[in-house]
Tab-separated table of C-alpha atoms in Angstrom:
chain	number	residue	atom	x	y	z
M	1	MET	CA	-0.013	-0.010	-0.010
M	2	LYS	CA	1.359	3.436	-0.976
M	3	PRO	CA	1.416	6.026	1.854
M	4	LEU	CA	-1.125	8.484	0.192
M	5	GLU	CA	-3.682	5.863	-0.933
M	6	GLY	CA	-7.102	7.152	-0.175
M	7	ILE	CA	-6.152	10.790	-0.694
M	8	THR	CA	-7.778	12.644	-3.567
M	9	VAL	CA	-6.192	15.679	-5.133
M	10	LEU	CA	-7.814	18.124	-7.560
M	11	ASP	CA	-5.029	19.594	-9.720
M	12	PHE	CA	-6.196	22.996	-11.278
M	13	SER	CA	-2.581	23.985	-11.955
M	14	GLN	CA	-0.812	24.140	-15.272
M	15	PHE	CA	2.811	24.534	-16.702
M	16	LEU	CA	5.425	23.027	-14.262
M	17	SER	CA	5.306	24.146	-10.653
M	18	GLY	CA	1.857	22.855	-9.640
M	19	PRO	CA	1.843	19.766	-11.809
M	20	SER	CA	5.289	18.746	-10.405
M	21	ALA	CA	3.847	18.881	-6.891
M	22	THR	CA	0.836	16.804	-7.794
M	23	LEU	CA	2.965	14.386	-9.661
M	24	ARG	CA	4.885	13.605	-6.458
M	25	LEU	CA	1.650	13.148	-4.587
M	26	ALA	CA	0.409	10.725	-7.308
M	27	ASP	CA	3.654	8.812	-7.112
M	28	LEU	CA	3.111	8.436	-3.370
M	29	GLY	CA	-0.408	6.970	-3.936
M	30	ALA	CA	-2.799	9.857	-4.054
M	31	GLU	CA	-5.542	9.870	-6.715
M	32	VAL	CA	-4.814	13.085	-8.778
M	33	ILE	CA	-7.543	14.502	-11.020
M	34	LYS	CA	-6.041	17.009	-13.494
M	35	ILE	CA	-8.606	19.762	-14.354
M	36	GLU	CA	-7.961	21.414	-17.684
M	37	ARG	CA	-9.795	23.998	-19.777
M	38	PRO	CA	-11.469	22.451	-22.852
M	39	GLY	CA	-8.395	23.133	-25.069
M	40	GLY	CA	-6.053	21.553	-22.551
M	41	ASP	CA	-3.139	22.716	-20.468
M	42	ILE	CA	-0.830	25.084	-22.273
M	43	ALA	CA	2.087	22.780	-21.333
M	44	ARG	CA	0.753	20.268	-23.874
M	45	THR	CA	2.351	22.458	-26.502
M	46	MET	CA	5.361	23.680	-24.562
M	47	TYR	CA	8.153	21.790	-26.223
M	48	VAL	CA	11.606	21.293	-24.512
M	49	SER	CA	12.803	19.454	-27.639
M	50	ASP	CA	11.496	18.602	-31.070
M	51	CYS	CA	10.085	15.338	-29.566
M	52	LYS	CA	6.410	14.680	-29.122
M	53	ILE	CA	4.558	11.833	-27.542
M	54	GLY	CA	1.254	11.349	-29.221
M	55	ASN	CA	-0.070	14.875	-29.734
M	56	ASP	CA	1.559	16.430	-26.645
M	57	SER	CA	4.986	17.657	-25.438
M	58	THR	CA	7.322	15.415	-23.486
M	59	LEU	CA	7.169	18.139	-20.709
M	60	PHE	CA	3.378	17.504	-20.350
M	61	HIS	CA	3.749	13.770	-20.244
M	62	ALA	CA	6.702	13.873	-17.806
M	63	ILE	CA	4.893	15.853	-15.168
M	64	ASN	CA	1.268	14.660	-15.660
M	65	ARG	CA	1.705	10.874	-15.727
M	66	ASN	CA	-0.190	8.885	-13.068
M	67	LYS	CA	-3.192	11.321	-13.190
M	68	SER	CA	-6.717	11.066	-14.378
M	69	GLY	CA	-8.103	14.011	-16.285
M	70	ILE	CA	-11.175	16.125	-16.969
M	71	SER	CA	-11.741	19.208	-19.027
M	72	ILE	CA	-14.187	21.926	-17.962
M	73	ASP	CA	-14.684	25.559	-18.650
M	74	LEU	CA	-14.263	27.201	-15.337
M	75	LYS	CA	-15.505	30.536	-16.592
M	76	GLN	CA	-19.018	29.139	-17.068
M	77	LYS	CA	-20.912	29.662	-13.796
M	78	GLU	CA	-22.982	26.591	-14.382
M	79	ASN	CA	-19.956	24.391	-14.180
M	80	LEU	CA	-19.170	25.649	-10.614
M	81	LYS	CA	-21.730	23.106	-9.219
M	82	LYS	CA	-19.782	20.180	-10.852
M	83	ILE	CA	-16.571	21.440	-9.228
M	84	GLU	CA	-18.323	21.804	-5.919
M	85	LYS	CA	-19.228	18.104	-6.025
M	86	LEU	CA	-15.689	17.181	-6.741
M	87	VAL	CA	-14.331	19.389	-3.911
M	88	GLN	CA	-16.730	17.764	-1.479
M	89	LYS	CA	-15.111	14.454	-2.098
M	90	ALA	CA	-11.499	15.704	-2.265
M	91	ASP	CA	-8.727	16.157	0.238
M	92	VAL	CA	-6.486	18.625	-1.548
M	93	ALA	CA	-6.859	21.218	-4.250
M	94	VAL	CA	-3.874	22.774	-5.964
M	95	PHE	CA	-3.701	26.036	-8.004
M	96	ASN	CA	-0.928	28.111	-9.634
M	97	PHE	CA	-3.039	30.940	-11.101
M	98	ARG	CA	-1.879	34.510	-10.799
M	99	PRO	CA	-3.173	36.166	-7.600
M	100	GLY	CA	-6.836	36.998	-7.806
M	101	VAL	CA	-7.730	34.640	-10.730
M	102	ALA	CA	-9.070	31.787	-8.509
M	103	GLU	CA	-11.192	34.249	-6.619
M	104	LYS	CA	-12.723	35.627	-9.864
M	105	LEU	CA	-13.611	32.072	-10.832
M	106	GLY	CA	-15.353	31.405	-7.525
M	107	LEU	CA	-12.527	29.052	-6.396
M	108	SER	CA	-11.068	30.914	-3.490
M	109	TYR	CA	-10.016	29.093	-0.378
M	110	GLU	CA	-12.984	30.535	1.437
M	111	ASN	CA	-15.438	29.101	-1.185
M	112	LEU	CA	-13.852	25.770	-1.184
M	113	LYS	CA	-13.715	25.595	2.623
M	114	GLU	CA	-17.566	26.219	2.674
M	115	TRP	CA	-17.986	23.218	0.321
M	116	ASN	CA	-15.577	21.111	2.323
M	117	PRO	CA	-14.160	22.293	5.670
M	118	ARG	CA	-11.494	19.514	5.475
M	119	ILE	CA	-10.025	20.687	2.183
M	120	ILE	CA	-6.329	21.409	2.013
M	121	TYR	CA	-5.912	24.356	-0.419
M	122	GLY	CA	-2.451	24.635	-1.982
M	123	LYS	CA	-1.413	27.532	-4.214
M	124	ILE	CA	1.732	28.624	-6.008
M	125	SER	CA	2.232	32.173	-7.268
M	126	GLY	CA	5.314	33.853	-8.806
M	127	TYR	CA	6.078	36.426	-6.090
M	128	GLY	CA	3.394	36.177	-3.382
M	129	GLU	CA	-0.003	37.904	-3.091
M	130	LYS	CA	1.254	41.371	-1.871
M	131	GLY	CA	3.795	44.000	-2.872
M	132	PRO	CA	4.734	45.591	-6.190
M	133	TRP	CA	5.674	42.126	-7.812
M	134	LYS	CA	2.499	40.321	-7.166
M	135	SER	CA	1.246	40.737	-10.765
M	136	LYS	CA	4.506	39.856	-12.495
M	137	PRO	CA	4.438	36.705	-14.588
M	138	GLY	CA	5.518	33.780	-12.478
M	139	GLN	CA	8.126	32.298	-14.900
M	140	ASP	CA	11.208	30.432	-13.935
M	141	LEU	CA	13.829	32.389	-15.825
M	142	LEU	CA	12.404	35.710	-14.656
M	143	ALA	CA	12.318	34.503	-11.036
M	144	GLN	CA	15.988	33.348	-11.365
M	145	SER	CA	16.928	36.724	-12.803
M	146	LEU	CA	15.360	38.672	-10.004
M	147	SER	CA	16.712	36.388	-7.229
M	148	GLY	CA	20.485	37.003	-7.771
M	149	VAL	CA	21.156	33.349	-8.430
M	150	THR	CA	22.362	33.984	-12.051
M	151	TRP	CA	25.420	35.759	-10.603
M	152	LEU	CA	26.619	32.557	-8.954
M	153	ASN	CA	27.022	30.584	-12.195
M	154	GLY	CA	29.708	30.804	-14.903
M	155	ASN	CA	33.045	32.381	-14.561
M	156	ALA	CA	33.782	35.955	-13.401
M	157	GLU	CA	33.935	37.440	-16.887
M	158	ASN	CA	30.657	35.762	-18.018
M	159	ALA	CA	27.302	37.518	-18.089
M	160	PRO	CA	24.759	36.415	-15.487
M	161	THR	CA	24.154	32.792	-16.146
M	162	PRO	CA	20.853	31.020	-15.366
M	163	LEU	CA	20.682	27.517	-14.077
M	164	GLY	CA	20.074	24.981	-16.775
M	165	LEU	CA	16.869	23.559	-15.105
M	166	SER	CA	13.603	25.208	-14.034
M	167	LEU	CA	14.716	25.093	-10.366
M	168	ALA	CA	12.369	27.865	-9.199
M	169	ASP	CA	9.267	25.941	-10.554
M	170	MET	CA	10.586	22.584	-9.312
M	171	PHE	CA	11.463	23.639	-5.783
M	172	ALA	CA	8.247	25.594	-5.362
M	173	GLY	CA	6.418	22.455	-6.372
M	174	GLN	CA	8.371	20.405	-3.791
M	175	HIS	CA	7.881	23.031	-1.133
M	176	LEU	CA	4.174	22.779	-1.777
M	177	VAL	CA	4.300	19.054	-1.326
M	178	GLN	CA	6.001	19.529	1.976
M	179	GLY	CA	3.333	21.895	3.007
M	180	ILE	CA	0.500	19.617	1.910
M	181	LEU	CA	2.003	16.616	3.821
M	182	ALA	CA	2.341	18.729	6.946
M	183	ALA	CA	-1.310	19.882	6.492
M	184	LEU	CA	-2.578	16.327	6.125
M	185	ILE	CA	-0.910	15.444	9.472
M	186	LYS	CA	-2.403	18.666	11.116
M	187	ARG	CA	-5.787	17.761	9.716
M	188	GLU	CA	-5.648	14.407	11.473
M	189	LYS	CA	-5.287	16.317	14.787
M	190	THR	CA	-7.774	19.183	14.177
M	191	GLY	CA	-10.229	17.811	11.652
M	192	GLU	CA	-9.913	20.972	9.606
M	193	GLY	CA	-8.222	21.868	6.346
M	194	VAL	CA	-5.725	24.748	5.887
M	195	CYS	CA	-4.385	27.029	3.088
M	196	ILE	CA	-0.849	26.437	1.972
M	197	SER	CA	0.924	29.166	-0.115
M	198	VAL	CA	4.341	29.140	-1.683
M	199	ASN	CA	5.866	31.173	-4.532
M	200	LEU	CA	8.684	30.778	-7.035
M	201	MET	CA	10.647	33.694	-5.676
M	202	GLU	CA	10.698	32.526	-2.057
M	203	SER	CA	11.559	29.030	-3.160
M	204	ILE	CA	14.603	30.108	-5.185
M	205	LEU	CA	15.690	32.486	-2.397
M	206	ASP	CA	15.418	29.600	0.074
M	207	ILE	CA	17.738	27.331	-1.894
M	208	GLN	CA	20.331	30.078	-1.656
M	209	PHE	CA	20.376	29.933	2.162
M	210	GLU	CA	24.104	29.092	2.330
M	211	MET	CA	25.031	32.043	0.165
M	212	PHE	CA	22.673	34.428	1.815
M	213	THR	CA	23.855	33.478	5.254
M	214	ALA	CA	27.445	34.275	4.355
M	215	TYR	CA	26.415	37.565	2.634
M	216	LEU	CA	24.244	38.740	5.575
M	217	ASN	CA	26.991	38.113	8.051
M	218	ASN	CA	30.182	39.178	6.334
M	219	GLY	CA	29.297	42.877	5.854
M	220	HIS	CA	27.278	42.316	2.632
M	221	LYS	CA	30.331	41.352	0.651
M	222	THR	CA	29.156	40.276	-2.822
M	223	PRO	CA	30.296	36.702	-3.710
M	224	GLN	CA	32.937	36.794	-6.457
M	225	ARG	CA	32.876	34.099	-9.062
M	226	SER	CA	36.209	32.527	-9.984
M	227	ARG	CA	37.780	33.550	-13.230
M	228	VAL	CA	38.853	29.977	-13.736
M	229	ASN	CA	36.552	26.938	-13.687
M	230	ASN	CA	34.031	28.369	-11.360
M	231	ALA	CA	31.701	25.891	-9.620
M	232	ASN	CA	30.883	27.798	-6.334
M	233	ALA	CA	31.505	31.489	-5.697
M	234	TYR	CA	32.302	30.866	-2.055
M	235	ILE	CA	34.384	27.743	-2.101
M	236	GLY	CA	38.182	27.837	-2.668
M	237	ALA	CA	40.445	25.831	-4.894
M	238	PRO	CA	40.323	23.197	-6.281
M	239	TYR	CA	36.520	23.188	-6.527
M	240	GLY	CA	35.546	23.003	-10.193
M	241	ILE	CA	35.289	21.081	-13.420
M	242	TYR	CA	38.571	20.736	-15.516
M	243	GLU	CA	39.382	19.766	-19.030
M	244	THR	CA	41.797	16.895	-19.379
M	245	LYS	CA	43.597	15.341	-22.380
M	246	GLU	CA	40.392	13.315	-22.875
M	247	GLY	CA	37.144	14.181	-21.080
M	248	TYR	CA	36.486	16.330	-18.069
M	249	LEU	CA	37.268	15.914	-14.314
M	250	ALA	CA	35.343	17.285	-11.372
M	251	LEU	CA	37.350	18.160	-8.239
M	252	ALA	CA	35.638	18.913	-4.998
M	253	MET	CA	37.361	19.871	-1.711
M	254	ALA	CA	40.970	18.657	-1.304
M	255	SER	CA	44.323	19.617	0.102
M	256	ILE	CA	46.229	21.546	-2.513
M	257	VAL	CA	49.563	20.205	-1.183
M	258	VAL	CA	48.261	16.639	-1.302
M	259	LEU	CA	46.893	17.261	-4.855
M	260	GLY	CA	50.276	18.633	-5.897
M	261	ARG	CA	51.992	15.483	-4.689
M	262	LEU	CA	49.454	13.054	-6.212
M	263	LEU	CA	49.307	14.819	-9.511
M	264	GLU	CA	53.157	15.346	-9.592
M	265	CYS	CA	52.486	19.108	-9.966
M	266	LYS	CA	55.266	20.836	-7.961
M	267	ALA	CA	53.808	24.285	-8.637
M	268	LEU	CA	50.963	23.394	-6.212
M	269	GLU	CA	53.127	22.274	-3.317
M	270	LYS	CA	53.969	25.744	-2.207
M	271	TYR	CA	50.392	26.537	-1.153
M	272	GLU	CA	50.723	25.084	2.269
M	273	ASN	CA	48.486	27.501	4.107
M	274	PRO	CA	44.810	26.450	3.633
M	275	VAL	CA	43.828	30.226	3.768
M	276	GLU	CA	45.537	30.627	0.424
M	277	TRP	CA	43.340	28.059	-1.102
M	278	ALA	CA	40.584	30.758	-0.904
M	279	THR	CA	42.575	33.941	-1.186
M	280	LYS	CA	44.709	32.588	-4.162
M	281	ARG	CA	41.863	30.510	-5.564
M	282	ASP	CA	42.083	31.651	-9.218
M	283	GLU	CA	45.919	31.404	-9.155
M	284	ILE	CA	45.781	27.811	-7.941
M	285	LYS	CA	42.998	26.812	-10.315
M	286	ALA	CA	44.901	28.273	-13.335
M	287	ILE	CA	47.789	25.965	-12.498
M	288	LEU	CA	45.497	22.973	-12.084
M	289	LYS	CA	43.717	23.904	-15.399
M	290	GLU	CA	46.859	23.608	-17.412
M	291	HIS	CA	48.365	20.620	-15.552
M	292	LEU	CA	45.267	18.310	-15.754
M	293	LYS	CA	45.315	18.733	-19.686
M	294	THR	CA	48.439	16.567	-19.784
M	295	GLN	CA	46.656	13.325	-19.030
M	296	THR	CA	43.142	11.814	-19.448
M	297	ALA	CA	40.318	12.008	-16.962
M	298	ASP	CA	40.532	8.205	-16.459
M	299	TYR	CA	44.279	8.521	-15.732
M	300	TRP	CA	43.764	11.100	-13.058
M	301	LEU	CA	40.754	9.321	-11.568
M	302	GLU	CA	42.737	6.109	-11.012
M	303	ILE	CA	45.272	8.056	-8.977
M	304	LEU	CA	42.883	10.288	-7.087
M	305	GLU	CA	40.197	7.805	-6.204
M	306	ALA	CA	42.832	5.384	-4.870
M	307	ASN	CA	43.868	8.158	-2.416
M	308	ASP	CA	40.283	9.064	-1.372
M	309	ILE	CA	40.232	12.453	-3.131
M	310	TRP	CA	36.666	13.656	-3.825
M	311	CYS	CA	36.523	13.653	-7.646
M	312	ALA	CA	34.358	12.333	-10.511
M	313	LYS	CA	34.444	11.952	-14.201
M	314	VAL	CA	32.079	14.370	-15.887
M	315	MET	CA	29.639	12.322	-18.038
M	316	ASN	CA	27.047	13.182	-20.644
M	317	TRP	CA	23.717	11.276	-20.591
M	318	GLU	CA	24.901	8.563	-23.008
M	319	GLU	CA	27.860	7.765	-20.858
M	320	LEU	CA	25.769	7.839	-17.639
M	321	PHE	CA	23.072	5.413	-18.959
M	322	ALA	CA	25.871	2.900	-19.906
M	323	THR	CA	27.322	2.747	-16.284
M	324	GLU	CA	26.499	-0.042	-13.893
M	325	GLY	CA	26.052	2.572	-11.164
M	326	PHE	CA	23.089	4.060	-13.005
M	327	LYS	CA	21.669	0.790	-14.030
M	328	THR	CA	21.629	-0.299	-10.444
M	329	LEU	CA	19.503	2.725	-9.425
M	330	ASP	CA	16.733	1.455	-11.745
M	331	MET	CA	15.630	5.129	-12.262
M	332	ILE	CA	13.984	4.636	-15.722
M	333	GLN	CA	10.451	3.354	-16.083
M	334	THR	CA	8.378	2.501	-19.100
M	335	ILE	CA	4.899	4.023	-19.052
M	336	LYS	CA	2.250	1.799	-20.548
M	337	LYS	CA	-1.358	2.167	-21.673
M	338	ASP	CA	-3.419	-0.991	-22.288
M	339	ASP	CA	-0.148	-2.887	-21.846
M	340	GLU	CA	1.484	-0.991	-24.656
M	341	PRO	CA	4.595	1.180	-24.148
M	342	VAL	CA	3.823	4.914	-24.467
M	343	PHE	CA	7.083	6.494	-23.332
M	344	GLU	CA	10.058	6.263	-20.985
M	345	THR	CA	10.795	8.650	-18.074
M	346	THR	CA	12.283	8.728	-14.631
M	347	ARG	CA	10.491	7.150	-11.629
M	348	CYS	CA	9.797	8.579	-8.191
M	349	PRO	CA	13.121	8.923	-6.407
M	350	ILE	CA	11.678	8.131	-2.901
M	351	ARG	CA	11.890	4.577	-1.555
M	352	ILE	CA	9.866	3.637	1.487
M	353	ASP	CA	10.995	0.423	3.271
M	354	GLY	CA	13.171	-0.246	0.188
M	355	ILE	CA	10.155	-0.173	-2.137
M	356	LYS	CA	10.520	1.764	-5.480
M	357	TYR	CA	7.353	3.416	-6.766
M	358	PHE	CA	6.520	3.176	-10.409
M	359	CYS	CA	3.754	4.830	-12.425
M	360	ASP	CA	0.443	3.086	-13.333
M	361	ARG	CA	-0.727	5.239	-16.264
M	362	PRO	CA	0.453	7.882	-18.737
M	363	ALA	CA	-0.783	11.515	-18.804
M	364	PRO	CA	-4.493	11.763	-19.660
M	365	GLU	CA	-5.917	12.903	-22.879
M	366	VAL	CA	-7.887	16.168	-22.703
M	367	GLY	CA	-11.100	15.252	-20.942
M	368	GLU	CA	-10.334	11.534	-20.856
M	369	ASP	CA	-12.235	10.871	-17.704
M	370	ASN	CA	-15.081	13.313	-18.066
M	371	LYS	CA	-17.811	10.605	-18.258
M	372	LEU	CA	-16.359	8.852	-15.198
M	373	LEU	CA	-15.764	11.824	-12.957
M	374	LEU	CA	-18.299	14.550	-14.081
């Protein structure tokens, strides 16, 4: 039995943040009903590549698997009664509309609470519901750009560099999941539902807690990206990814003197004071950058791993998928419909008592379950 079996979730959200939250709830056993407008979620046509699965984008399929689906025009007042009936039987409702939209549709927390006092109402916005940013579009790249995180990536001479994943969306979704799970526990004690709110901006600020804590307590000194192989604006040498004669090598924290000895790089052995590994970070990394090009990544790995140096080969997806380490994780699942494969994707990364959770169904077609649920 999955831990959330018996919990029903109404997913009014679209794009990535809300659906990623309800995906995780579905993976853990909740029955998730995706509620779309008659034309379908916009994410059905948001392509992250030129690949389609059926008539929809891979993005839509990746985050809406394991859900049933209905389509209904929420702007038509007569449909509100149908939604009310669904809410009365539900445990959770999830929204990621702009502030004020749910209220205009008659789907405010207050309304849903009247229909079902036990409902847990989860909502995601871009920047919260107050202040001058409340009406800004809640889009991941824009949230990253406002948050300061783009100044932590790339080398010092590079322009601000966004993260290569929609982390504001993804973390907001996972923060909402945490809030919903806490609310379910609280409801067991009180018998009442609650309203959970998160937003993209606070989520991407939260994941910078290490950097902000340093900044707030060191006199507001702005973090300086390394000019050479930057991987963290606050961590000293050798932290970074380096080109070798063949392939790339990642080096985490290590004694520069020990590295110099193991790599047979005498130029590093003079940096005996650990303070210099930070104050002379770029100087040290420049030496490493040139020296590591003299041999292959595999050559250096054999030496460094044997001496318990934190390092790794930098792999692309093709290389990753071929490794025994990746195969052992069993992270890829084949989603089927009527026993026929539809597409492949990752599985839920959470194991409970060693049990891995896989998906029972692909993303729904537009209105696929209207007859059953409406």
